[in-house]
XYZ file of C-alpha atoms in Angstrom:
747
model
C -17.765 50.503 24.566
C -18.095 50.647 28.297
C -16.053 48.841 30.875
C -18.870 47.348 32.317
C -20.067 46.014 28.929
C -16.415 44.333 28.556
C -16.480 42.637 32.068
C -20.124 41.340 31.106
C -18.632 40.075 27.766
C -15.507 38.608 29.402
C -18.277 36.580 31.744
C -19.857 35.133 29.038
C -16.819 34.151 27.149
C -15.386 32.886 30.253
C -18.579 30.845 31.147
C -18.505 29.832 27.425
C -14.973 28.260 28.071
C -15.961 26.352 30.710
C -18.828 24.812 29.014
C -16.462 24.033 26.287
C -13.845 22.398 28.679
C -16.405 19.885 30.015
C -16.955 16.373 28.979
C -20.098 16.209 26.993
C -21.631 15.228 23.490
C -21.534 17.789 20.714
C -25.543 17.831 21.187
C -25.189 18.351 25.008
C -22.418 21.217 24.516
C -25.043 22.811 21.843
C -27.934 22.731 24.285
C -25.848 24.106 27.339
C -24.660 26.999 25.027
C -28.058 28.200 24.225
C -29.144 28.206 27.781
C -26.157 30.117 28.515
C -26.479 32.666 25.781
C -30.386 32.923 26.848
C -29.620 33.269 30.690
C -26.434 36.026 29.987
C -27.884 37.883 27.332
C -31.470 38.114 29.011
C -33.376 37.059 26.195
C -36.291 34.427 26.107
C -35.164 32.657 22.895
C -31.619 31.204 21.790
C -31.432 28.999 18.789
C -28.465 27.735 16.656
C -28.955 26.553 13.179
C -26.209 24.608 11.214
C -25.770 23.539 7.733
C -26.472 20.194 7.051
C -25.524 20.627 3.333
C -24.592 23.654 1.046
C -28.186 24.838 0.827
C -29.761 23.509 3.753
C -29.922 24.924 7.403
C -31.349 22.754 10.598
C -32.470 24.011 13.710
C -29.813 21.854 16.022
C -30.235 23.448 19.440
C -32.734 26.028 21.320
C -33.705 27.542 24.338
C -37.419 28.779 24.257
C -38.485 27.193 21.016
C -40.646 23.866 21.025
C -37.912 21.098 21.829
C -39.254 18.479 19.374
C -38.646 21.145 16.478
C -34.710 20.259 17.081
C -33.293 18.472 13.930
C -37.020 18.552 12.371
C -37.082 22.244 11.423
C -34.964 22.853 8.306
C -34.662 25.692 5.696
C -32.962 26.492 2.555
C -30.588 29.295 2.203
C -32.239 32.576 1.574
C -35.430 30.919 3.361
C -36.985 33.352 5.841
C -34.839 35.478 8.256
C -32.169 32.739 9.466
C -31.862 31.740 5.780
C -31.412 35.409 4.875
C -28.600 35.753 7.362
C -27.011 32.643 6.179
C -27.270 33.782 2.417
C -25.954 37.353 2.782
C -23.671 37.038 5.928
C -24.991 40.130 7.417
C -26.772 40.162 10.701
C -30.522 41.005 10.936
C -31.865 42.763 14.194
C -35.746 43.817 13.998
C -38.314 44.528 16.687
C -40.977 43.248 14.532
C -39.895 40.323 12.880
C -43.192 39.268 11.360
C -43.108 42.625 9.243
C -39.396 42.146 8.151
C -39.217 41.668 4.440
C -38.463 37.764 3.919
C -40.071 36.504 7.280
C -41.413 32.981 7.055
C -43.320 31.427 9.869
C -42.211 28.294 11.016
C -45.262 26.817 13.026
C -43.422 23.625 14.789
C -41.288 25.843 16.689
C -43.800 27.737 18.470
C -42.019 31.209 17.456
C -45.398 32.910 16.945
C -45.106 34.707 20.494
C -41.876 36.331 19.898
C -41.918 39.538 18.146
C -38.001 40.658 18.309
C -35.443 38.675 16.296
C -31.795 39.062 15.810
C -29.755 36.657 13.624
C -26.034 36.446 13.367
C -23.926 34.358 10.661
C -21.720 31.810 12.162
C -18.681 32.044 9.663
C -15.210 31.514 9.569
C -13.028 33.355 6.986
C -16.091 33.778 4.736
C -17.022 30.082 4.852
C -20.528 30.044 5.942
C -21.528 27.448 8.909
C -24.624 28.306 10.436
C -26.697 31.104 12.440
C -27.174 32.145 15.977
C -30.609 33.574 16.695
C -32.193 35.317 19.790
C -35.688 36.294 20.042
C -38.070 37.707 22.867
C -41.622 38.543 23.024
C -40.843 42.444 23.492
C -40.965 44.404 20.639
C -37.021 45.712 20.821
C -33.989 46.110 19.120
C -30.895 44.776 20.625
C -28.512 47.082 21.643
C -25.280 47.973 20.004
C -23.558 46.476 22.828
C -25.716 43.305 22.801
C -24.989 43.291 19.068
C -21.581 43.098 19.461
C -21.379 40.724 22.090
C -23.504 38.109 20.326
C -21.169 38.797 16.945
C -18.196 37.722 19.031
C -20.050 34.838 20.256
C -20.783 33.616 16.828
C -17.339 34.094 15.779
C -16.433 31.778 18.607
C -19.115 29.189 17.655
C -17.658 29.366 14.238
C -14.118 28.099 15.726
C -15.918 25.591 17.926
C -17.561 23.994 14.953
C -14.089 23.798 12.726
C -12.467 22.267 15.674
C -15.139 19.610 15.716
C -16.655 20.399 19.105
C -20.370 19.950 18.103
C -19.831 16.585 16.495
C -22.768 14.244 16.668
C -25.577 12.385 15.078
C -26.919 13.645 11.819
C -25.894 15.728 9.035
C -25.724 18.876 10.521
C -23.437 17.723 13.146
C -21.313 15.502 10.981
C -17.683 16.009 11.467
C -15.852 18.451 9.369
C -13.318 17.790 6.685
C -14.655 13.969 6.920
C -17.538 13.783 3.987
C -16.946 13.784 0.303
C -17.370 16.908 -1.363
C -17.511 17.749 -5.220
C -16.277 21.099 -6.679
C -17.383 22.415 -10.147
C -14.992 24.792 -11.425
C -13.469 25.342 -14.930
C -10.860 23.763 -17.039
C -7.143 25.299 -16.847
C -5.423 22.177 -18.268
C -7.303 19.023 -19.539
C -6.248 15.601 -17.924
C -7.383 13.476 -15.069
C -5.160 12.673 -11.782
C -5.884 11.007 -8.669
C -3.886 11.517 -5.551
C -3.684 13.078 -2.306
C -4.210 16.769 -1.293
C -0.658 18.962 -0.610
C -1.768 22.563 0.518
C 0.375 25.125 -0.679
C -0.656 27.262 2.186
C -1.800 25.268 5.058
C -4.670 26.797 7.000
C -4.037 28.352 10.291
C -5.700 26.659 13.002
C -6.858 28.801 16.131
C -7.433 26.463 19.091
C -7.708 28.952 21.946
C -10.384 31.419 20.732
C -11.238 32.461 24.404
C -8.708 34.082 26.816
C -8.711 35.067 30.466
C -5.897 37.861 30.377
C -6.882 40.460 28.008
C -3.672 42.362 28.819
C -1.229 39.706 27.964
C -3.215 38.957 24.778
C -2.823 42.474 23.808
C 0.901 42.406 24.324
C 1.141 39.665 22.355
C -1.170 40.914 19.391
C 1.164 44.593 19.672
C 4.281 42.109 19.629
C 3.334 40.327 16.479
C 2.222 43.529 14.541
C 5.329 45.096 15.406
C 7.091 41.736 14.123
C 5.062 42.196 10.857
C 5.581 46.320 10.385
C 9.373 45.345 10.192
C 8.844 42.308 7.827
C 6.731 44.262 5.485
C 9.487 47.174 5.605
C 12.178 44.427 4.800
C 10.248 43.319 1.697
C 9.776 46.919 0.579
C 13.194 47.595 1.026
C 13.957 44.113 -1.197
C 11.907 45.391 -3.998
C 13.012 49.006 -4.201
C 13.238 49.694 -7.853
C 11.536 48.397 -10.928
C 9.155 46.072 -9.166
C 6.068 48.665 -8.971
C 3.257 46.208 -9.149
C 4.902 44.503 -6.156
C 5.950 47.304 -4.790
C 2.166 48.682 -4.611
C 0.925 45.508 -3.155
C 3.591 46.065 -0.247
C 2.574 49.742 0.277
C -1.253 48.456 0.699
C 0.489 45.987 3.286
C 2.422 48.694 5.103
C -0.806 50.714 5.296
C -2.879 48.207 6.728
C 0.055 47.216 9.182
C 0.133 50.612 10.399
C -3.539 51.286 10.634
C -4.503 52.495 14.160
C -8.088 51.546 13.268
C -6.981 48.006 12.659
C -5.183 47.616 15.539
C -7.699 49.077 17.612
C -10.689 46.898 16.706
C -8.589 43.848 17.434
C -7.831 45.135 20.881
C -11.305 45.849 21.694
C -12.371 42.309 20.493
C -9.359 41.133 22.900
C -10.686 43.217 25.596
C -14.200 41.441 25.400
C -12.279 38.010 25.935
C -10.956 36.855 22.494
C -7.630 35.460 22.131
C -5.119 37.551 20.075
C -5.604 35.065 17.435
C -9.308 35.066 17.287
C -9.532 38.712 17.286
C -7.477 38.489 14.130
C -9.480 36.080 12.360
C -12.581 38.021 13.387
C -11.493 40.756 11.628
C -10.239 38.741 8.712
C -13.454 36.937 8.472
C -15.213 40.521 8.098
C -12.959 41.455 5.457
C -13.597 38.123 3.342
C -17.232 38.770 3.883
C -16.855 42.294 2.477
C -14.990 40.707 -0.625
C -17.631 38.738 -1.474
C -20.033 41.667 -1.731
C -17.652 44.499 -3.045
C -18.313 45.645 -6.643
C -15.262 47.772 -6.969
C -12.267 45.982 -8.028
C -9.958 48.462 -6.362
C -11.769 47.803 -3.196
C -11.778 44.080 -3.574
C -7.863 44.074 -4.141
C -7.342 45.863 -0.895
C -9.305 43.781 1.072
C -7.702 40.799 -0.474
C -4.318 42.434 0.698
C -5.765 42.654 4.225
C -6.742 38.920 4.177
C -3.191 38.226 3.017
C -1.713 40.561 6.154
C -3.959 38.661 8.467
C -2.498 35.492 7.235
C 0.777 36.821 7.816
C -0.139 38.045 11.367
C -1.668 34.626 12.281
C 1.461 32.596 11.401
C 3.426 35.118 13.616
C 1.001 34.759 16.732
C 0.499 30.772 16.392
C 3.893 29.654 14.713
C 2.469 27.938 12.172
C 4.620 28.788 9.065
C 4.114 27.018 5.515
C 6.603 24.417 6.812
C 4.265 22.219 9.163
C 6.425 19.109 8.996
C 3.751 17.478 7.188
C 5.336 15.264 4.708
C 4.402 15.831 0.867
C 2.469 12.566 -0.273
C 4.124 10.370 -3.086
C 1.086 11.462 -5.435
C 0.730 14.989 -4.454
C -2.223 17.079 -5.970
C -1.651 21.012 -5.135
C -4.392 22.895 -3.437
C -4.229 26.534 -3.362
C -5.866 29.924 -3.461
C -3.852 31.015 -6.691
C 0.086 30.192 -7.243
C 2.533 32.085 -9.637
C 4.231 30.357 -12.218
C 7.656 30.226 -10.615
C 6.264 28.775 -7.573
C 4.621 25.958 -9.699
C 7.725 25.463 -11.579
C 9.532 24.745 -8.123
C 6.995 21.854 -7.611
C 7.723 20.794 -11.459
C 6.550 17.538 -12.549
C 6.259 16.185 -8.704
C 2.582 17.100 -9.011
C -0.041 15.009 -10.512
C -2.530 17.859 -10.952
C -3.465 21.444 -9.297
C -6.451 22.930 -8.161
C -7.001 26.640 -7.384
C -9.642 28.809 -6.253
C -8.772 31.616 -8.662
C -6.933 31.646 -11.550
C -7.844 31.779 -15.104
C -7.539 29.808 -18.329
C -4.957 32.400 -19.813
C -3.030 32.683 -16.305
C 0.539 32.313 -15.826
C -0.194 29.147 -13.544
C -2.415 27.784 -16.607
C 0.452 28.407 -19.153
C 2.982 26.285 -16.697
C 0.280 23.562 -16.171
C -0.033 23.242 -19.700
C 3.743 23.189 -20.246
C 4.102 20.474 -17.723
C 1.188 18.652 -18.708
C -0.590 18.676 -15.338
C -4.471 18.727 -14.977
C -5.419 22.132 -13.652
C -8.992 23.074 -12.365
C -9.439 26.664 -11.482
C -12.421 28.570 -9.835
C -12.953 25.907 -7.452
C -14.389 27.907 -4.741
C -13.490 27.612 -0.958
C -11.732 24.367 -1.815
C -8.825 25.687 0.424
C -11.111 25.906 3.764
C -12.442 22.301 3.015
C -9.316 20.347 1.701
C -6.817 18.941 4.340
C -3.288 17.702 3.804
C -3.496 13.980 2.553
C -6.961 14.174 1.932
C -7.644 11.795 -1.140
C -8.656 13.725 -4.084
C -9.689 13.356 -7.845
C -9.189 16.224 -10.521
C -11.102 15.669 -13.607
C -9.666 18.576 -15.690
C -11.826 17.686 -18.668
C -14.921 18.347 -16.881
C -13.485 20.889 -14.368
C -14.614 18.861 -11.596
C -12.913 18.115 -8.484
C -13.914 15.064 -6.153
C -12.623 15.682 -2.607
C -12.468 12.791 -0.108
C -14.476 10.557 -2.968
C -16.993 8.113 -2.467
C -15.972 4.316 -3.424
C -18.697 4.581 -6.500
C -16.629 7.713 -7.780
C -13.434 6.308 -7.392
C -14.550 3.222 -9.207
C -15.906 4.976 -12.229
C -12.640 7.485 -12.355
C -10.419 4.366 -12.368
C -12.279 2.880 -15.035
C -11.997 5.907 -17.060
C -8.368 6.261 -16.149
C -7.831 2.403 -17.407
C -9.779 3.366 -20.537
C -7.411 6.004 -21.399
C -4.419 3.983 -20.845
C -5.614 1.765 -23.271
C -5.988 4.390 -25.809
C -2.571 5.682 -24.931
C -1.048 2.118 -25.735
C -2.808 2.208 -29.156
C -1.268 5.632 -29.999
C 1.886 4.552 -28.748
C 1.883 1.991 -31.762
C 1.111 4.928 -34.361
C 3.652 7.160 -32.879
C 6.285 6.895 -35.804
C 3.410 6.516 -38.314
C 2.817 9.813 -40.361
C -0.732 11.473 -40.078
C -2.205 10.290 -43.747
C -5.826 10.187 -43.984
C -7.440 7.286 -46.352
C -8.053 9.988 -48.915
C -4.303 10.939 -49.285
C -3.577 14.186 -47.326
C -0.821 14.349 -45.172
C -1.385 16.586 -41.967
C 1.648 17.857 -40.220
C 1.080 17.272 -36.332
C 3.461 19.508 -34.302
C 3.627 20.240 -30.223
C 3.451 23.278 -28.417
C 6.164 24.176 -25.828
C 7.380 26.852 -23.376
C 9.889 25.237 -21.101
C 13.130 23.058 -21.518
C 11.059 20.418 -19.631
C 8.637 19.959 -22.625
C 11.185 18.963 -25.204
C 11.483 15.328 -24.119
C 7.747 14.967 -25.338
C 9.075 15.743 -29.007
C 10.123 12.010 -28.963
C 7.615 10.338 -26.989
C 4.670 12.289 -28.683
C 5.610 11.637 -32.163
C 5.445 15.367 -32.957
C 7.124 16.591 -35.980
C 8.358 19.704 -34.480
C 7.328 22.372 -32.190
C 4.814 24.420 -33.971
C 4.818 26.990 -31.172
C 7.629 27.662 -28.501
C 5.992 30.181 -26.155
C 9.382 32.429 -25.208
C 7.322 34.449 -22.506
C 7.493 31.631 -19.662
C 11.014 32.692 -19.225
C 10.345 36.556 -18.660
C 7.129 35.530 -16.428
C 9.090 33.043 -13.815
C 11.678 35.794 -12.803
C 11.471 38.786 -10.877
C 13.929 40.683 -13.406
C 14.810 40.714 -17.170
C 16.755 37.947 -18.560
C 19.673 39.008 -20.270
C 20.823 38.092 -23.727
C 23.222 35.703 -23.017
C 20.887 33.780 -20.797
C 18.127 33.774 -23.464
C 20.577 32.548 -26.154
C 21.662 29.843 -24.357
C 18.004 28.587 -23.569
C 17.133 28.693 -27.085
C 20.239 26.972 -28.221
C 19.406 24.131 -25.861
C 15.863 24.000 -27.312
C 17.286 23.705 -30.756
C 19.840 21.021 -29.708
C 16.849 19.047 -27.886
C 14.913 19.524 -31.284
C 17.339 17.302 -33.045
C 17.261 19.143 -36.375
C 13.253 19.282 -35.974
C 11.593 22.546 -36.774
C 11.178 24.805 -33.953
C 8.654 27.969 -34.173
C 9.851 30.672 -31.762
C 6.900 33.205 -30.852
C 8.730 36.180 -29.821
C 7.464 37.686 -26.313
C 3.784 37.773 -25.947
C 3.013 39.774 -22.584
C 0.062 42.201 -21.816
C -3.283 41.264 -21.371
C -3.247 38.501 -18.504
C 0.666 37.953 -18.800
C 1.714 40.658 -17.074
C 5.729 40.888 -16.106
C 6.126 41.892 -12.320
C 9.309 44.061 -13.119
C 7.585 46.075 -15.928
C 5.163 49.151 -15.044
C 1.665 47.932 -15.065
C -0.872 49.672 -17.274
C -4.279 50.358 -16.376
C -6.647 49.538 -19.233
C -10.034 48.773 -19.228
C -9.912 45.816 -21.468
C -6.403 44.456 -21.671
C -7.154 41.476 -23.824
C -7.541 44.423 -26.628
C -4.816 46.617 -25.038
C -1.080 46.868 -25.004
C -0.071 43.521 -25.618
C 2.329 41.170 -27.648
C 3.900 42.878 -30.785
C 2.231 46.161 -29.964
C 4.621 46.085 -26.618
C 7.685 44.992 -28.911
C 7.367 47.856 -31.377
C 6.825 50.235 -28.703
C 9.935 48.942 -26.741
C 12.136 48.057 -29.648
C 14.983 47.229 -27.043
C 13.637 44.332 -25.928
C 12.631 43.058 -29.028
C 15.702 43.565 -30.618
C 17.463 41.838 -27.663
C 15.519 38.823 -28.067
C 15.894 38.602 -31.801
C 19.693 38.892 -31.322
C 19.299 36.093 -28.520
C 17.418 33.810 -31.294
C 20.037 34.445 -34.106
C 22.891 33.602 -31.848
C 20.925 30.434 -30.330
C 20.720 29.150 -34.050
C 24.444 29.027 -34.270
C 24.480 28.957 -38.320
C 21.533 26.030 -38.134
C 17.910 26.977 -39.471
C 15.955 29.721 -37.514
C 11.818 30.250 -37.469
C 10.552 33.306 -35.784
C 6.931 34.318 -35.299
C 5.332 37.473 -34.193
C 2.125 37.231 -32.101
C -0.940 39.238 -32.330
C -0.227 41.040 -35.493
C -3.252 43.190 -36.479
C -2.279 44.854 -39.595
C 0.459 44.651 -42.632
C 2.613 47.484 -41.443
C 3.145 45.888 -37.877
C 4.547 42.607 -39.437
C 6.649 45.210 -41.793
C 8.034 47.103 -38.878
C 8.473 43.697 -36.939
C 10.241 42.723 -40.031
C 12.592 45.925 -40.281
C 13.651 44.767 -36.771
C 14.845 41.509 -37.859
C 16.664 43.144 -40.308
C 18.583 45.448 -37.863
C 19.099 42.521 -35.630
C 20.655 40.296 -38.722
C 22.716 43.349 -39.615
C 23.967 43.785 -36.103
C 24.987 40.120 -35.533
C 26.872 40.278 -39.098
C 28.904 43.198 -38.059
C 29.772 41.592 -34.679
C 30.833 38.353 -36.685
C 28.509 36.115 -35.104
C 27.383 33.176 -37.348
C 24.038 33.916 -39.103
C 21.190 31.289 -39.565
C 21.288 28.888 -42.409
C 18.042 29.961 -43.585
C 15.638 32.263 -41.552
C 11.527 31.946 -41.491
C 9.544 35.164 -40.440
C 6.121 34.322 -39.724
C 2.960 35.924 -38.117
C 0.201 34.803 -35.982
C -3.081 35.398 -37.606
C -5.099 36.017 -33.883
C -7.292 39.413 -35.126
C -9.786 39.037 -37.734
C -8.696 42.380 -39.320
C -5.275 40.199 -40.458
C -7.409 37.788 -42.312
C -8.332 40.878 -44.940
C -4.876 42.302 -45.154
C -3.618 43.094 -48.421
C -2.599 40.248 -50.934
C 0.937 41.682 -50.692
C 1.065 40.818 -46.846
C 0.032 36.961 -47.427
C 3.101 37.139 -50.247
C 5.569 38.693 -48.169
C 5.217 36.561 -44.884
C 7.084 33.470 -44.788
C 4.130 31.336 -42.900
C 1.086 32.005 -40.741
C -0.319 30.351 -37.684
C -3.873 30.721 -36.675
C -3.867 31.475 -33.008
C -7.125 29.893 -32.675
C -7.722 30.735 -28.822
C -7.505 34.466 -29.461
C -9.210 34.555 -32.907
C -12.097 32.897 -31.787
C -13.242 35.359 -28.830
C -12.322 38.076 -31.071
C -14.495 36.628 -33.876
C -17.217 35.994 -31.294
C -16.649 38.937 -29.092
C -16.752 36.571 -26.267
C -14.075 36.497 -23.730
C -12.404 33.173 -23.297
C -11.762 33.893 -19.746
C -15.725 34.514 -18.950
C -17.543 31.289 -18.295
C -20.916 32.870 -18.894
C -19.939 33.468 -22.616
C -17.266 31.569 -23.773
C -19.219 28.237 -23.839
C -21.874 29.610 -25.978
C -19.709 29.785 -29.122
C -18.886 26.605 -30.653
C -15.682 26.244 -33.013
C -17.589 24.131 -35.452
C -19.925 27.108 -35.992
C -20.561 27.660 -39.265
C -19.750 31.562 -39.456
C -16.333 30.621 -37.999
C -15.578 27.498 -40.299
C -16.565 29.604 -43.480
C -13.963 32.465 -41.978
C -11.426 29.948 -41.503
C -12.133 28.480 -45.258
C -11.505 31.998 -46.468
C -8.027 32.369 -44.924
C -7.212 29.015 -46.147
C -8.250 30.138 -49.399
C -6.107 33.117 -49.527
C -3.178 31.357 -48.402
C -3.863 28.561 -51.115
C -3.733 31.676 -53.589
C -0.501 33.133 -52.388
C 1.059 29.906 -51.566
C 1.486 30.888 -48.013
C 2.243 28.036 -45.617
C -0.733 28.036 -42.859
C -1.121 25.962 -39.763
C -3.602 26.266 -36.633
C -2.255 26.578 -33.103
C -4.760 26.461 -30.134
C -6.643 24.329 -27.827
C -8.967 23.384 -30.708
C -6.236 21.695 -32.775
C -5.903 19.096 -30.198
C -9.368 17.916 -30.053
C -9.765 15.055 -32.179
C -13.104 16.199 -33.835
C -12.352 19.552 -34.402
C -8.904 18.585 -35.779
C -10.510 16.624 -38.472
C -12.721 19.217 -39.149
C -10.183 21.804 -39.471
C -8.006 19.509 -41.575
C -11.376 18.805 -43.646
C -11.715 22.638 -44.612
C -8.027 22.505 -45.918
C -5.546 23.270 -42.946
C -2.293 20.918 -43.633
C -0.760 21.624 -40.305
C -1.987 21.500 -36.668
C -0.138 22.399 -33.442
C -1.136 21.135 -30.048
C -0.216 19.835 -26.409
C 1.817 16.670 -26.990
C -0.642 14.597 -25.006
C -3.142 15.455 -27.937
C -1.238 14.213 -30.652
C -1.907 10.504 -30.594
C -5.895 10.876 -30.175
C -5.702 13.297 -32.949
C -3.334 11.315 -35.426
C -5.688 7.978 -34.247
C -9.042 9.634 -35.529
C -7.155 11.396 -38.642
C -5.548 8.145 -40.450
C -9.373 6.746 -40.026
C -10.996 9.356 -41.706
C -11.883 10.517 -45.161
C -11.415 14.295 -45.196
C -13.014 14.446 -48.665
C -16.078 12.990 -47.326
C -16.119 14.935 -43.971
C -15.745 18.216 -45.913
C -18.994 17.227 -48.185
C -20.601 16.601 -44.878
C -19.603 20.124 -43.339
C -20.753 21.875 -46.479
C -23.942 20.192 -46.592
C -25.025 21.343 -43.219
C -23.818 24.692 -43.684
C -26.159 24.555 -46.916
C -28.990 23.159 -44.800
C -28.743 26.219 -42.685
C -27.463 24.679 -39.573
C -25.666 27.163 -37.290
C -23.024 24.313 -36.223
C -21.820 21.337 -38.257
C -21.113 19.430 -34.883
C -24.246 17.320 -34.739
C -24.165 16.143 -38.756
C -20.215 15.406 -38.025
C -20.844 13.559 -34.847
C -23.643 11.604 -36.589
C -21.275 10.678 -39.546
C -18.558 9.739 -37.542
C -21.079 7.137 -35.899
C -21.328 5.611 -39.342
C -17.816 5.513 -39.911
C -17.366 2.864 -37.160
């Protein structure tokens, strides 16, 4: 890049800043900018298109095209060359626009006389805001220097759009962060909440995109990069040792922080007139755009690292840390790209709900949200770029939908829904101490799932008969080092104390797949859900299993103890795990510690293979619990993290119910106690069907016990069983339609 070009670019940006500084309406500013760019770039046409909604672009200002086309010409995302630039986020530079793939002629603009076309996305951190276009009659491609200058201008326009410089009449010029927006994501945890936004990481706002002292801006950038490098080195020193995965991320940070290419590109941006902050954000926007199109997972992770590092650098430059001085609202709903379990626990029950751009239904955050009974919506793409601290927000975890700055009609409908739910909760409270006995005389045991001490108060309030599943892995996931035997024993003892004599089923450490400990060496597996996880890890690392078993035995202090091993796929795995229990008991006996009054050792049936285990297995195991979430995904070969396939398959599918009935029958023949644990146990219609096919115990989140019990005590399971069998005999794929029709007749 020549000094001459740098001077010209600085001159253009300098004049652009002068235009911004003048008192004018948003429309006037846009008009002046198109005139300025056309003049400075020596081109006959300059136009600015902005989004009026997520799918439609509108011509908002032009120099060279027909003036009457402004605010009249619109195109869909992907339509024509302008729409193509907006959709792909990539520039188009062509000497013969009509021959370019996707070209669409807009007769009302009078553009038929212009041959060359160059379009540039106006985008900020991956958020598409509009398109900047230049055109000329001469058939020519714009030079590399011209393209670079226009990319810089487009970036500045994005910052100005974000700051509200172009606000005016009409949807395309409406103020940002003011209008209602709905985000359709996925359910991470059911439930509904209304409140106000609390951003986990408030956005950095760049208020000075253009600077007139490149030497000073370069100095500021270098000082900030030096500070960044020191902080990354200090973080690396702090994780020396076991934290391999964390260290790998920080090594990537250090690689980028010391990248001469990264620093050089930002210094070149400053040389043409950008401020240090704007230069960082320009490179960050490029990384975000590449992330969207990168198919290689490793490349996406590295670009993600660069994005995070850019945020750190921006906070150093602007002084805008996470503590902005904003006061957390009394009804906070947390909004974040992602969040770790420990950070979420720090907020605890202060939160009304959580909304994440990333995450998964089995992620650590989702597990904690379920434990805290906090509604969670995941995959709410781009909500962190739209939401501001204090914005009103509604979270519908049942539907996986978030309403940001909702309209009055949405608020009214939502509050009506909440009111109906509260009325129902009052009815459920009235039957809290009533056993779940059906009209046909069946008694169904309803227990709750837990994983934190914070869950245990729900044991009384929900009417649960005990804890059917206590997830012990959460205490491992929220730490940065392995908990000690003493720490675990103290925790498990408090759990048993809080249960007040009710049965608690402790599931041993279920890690692997999507539950990875930061202090264990990560494994590179193509399909971790089918890989080294749960009991497989325990048997391969018996020291960890023995430590946990000893902690459980000590916690019992002579009381009854119930232990369950997860993800057992074959009889030999259960026998090997049982042998570890015997060793732990022998060890505790030798040490003189009191042994449990009674000891039950069971297994989770989460793999179809275990349903076909030898009959001796069913005789040997003290109890079985069907892990419905995993069993369902393996039965249908449908990843429960994959939204494309997981909703295709119904729990009330005839094949799945028949499979479950076979398990019920095998357990009945051998006298093996059987329960069902999973999301479906907490859904009333699914729950009564599970009970109808013979399951006498269901474990679910505490909030589901009332609704499930309410339907059970009104349902004749013998009649429902006949409905299910009839639907199967008639060849239906799912019994759901028949069951729902039958329920209507029951009133």
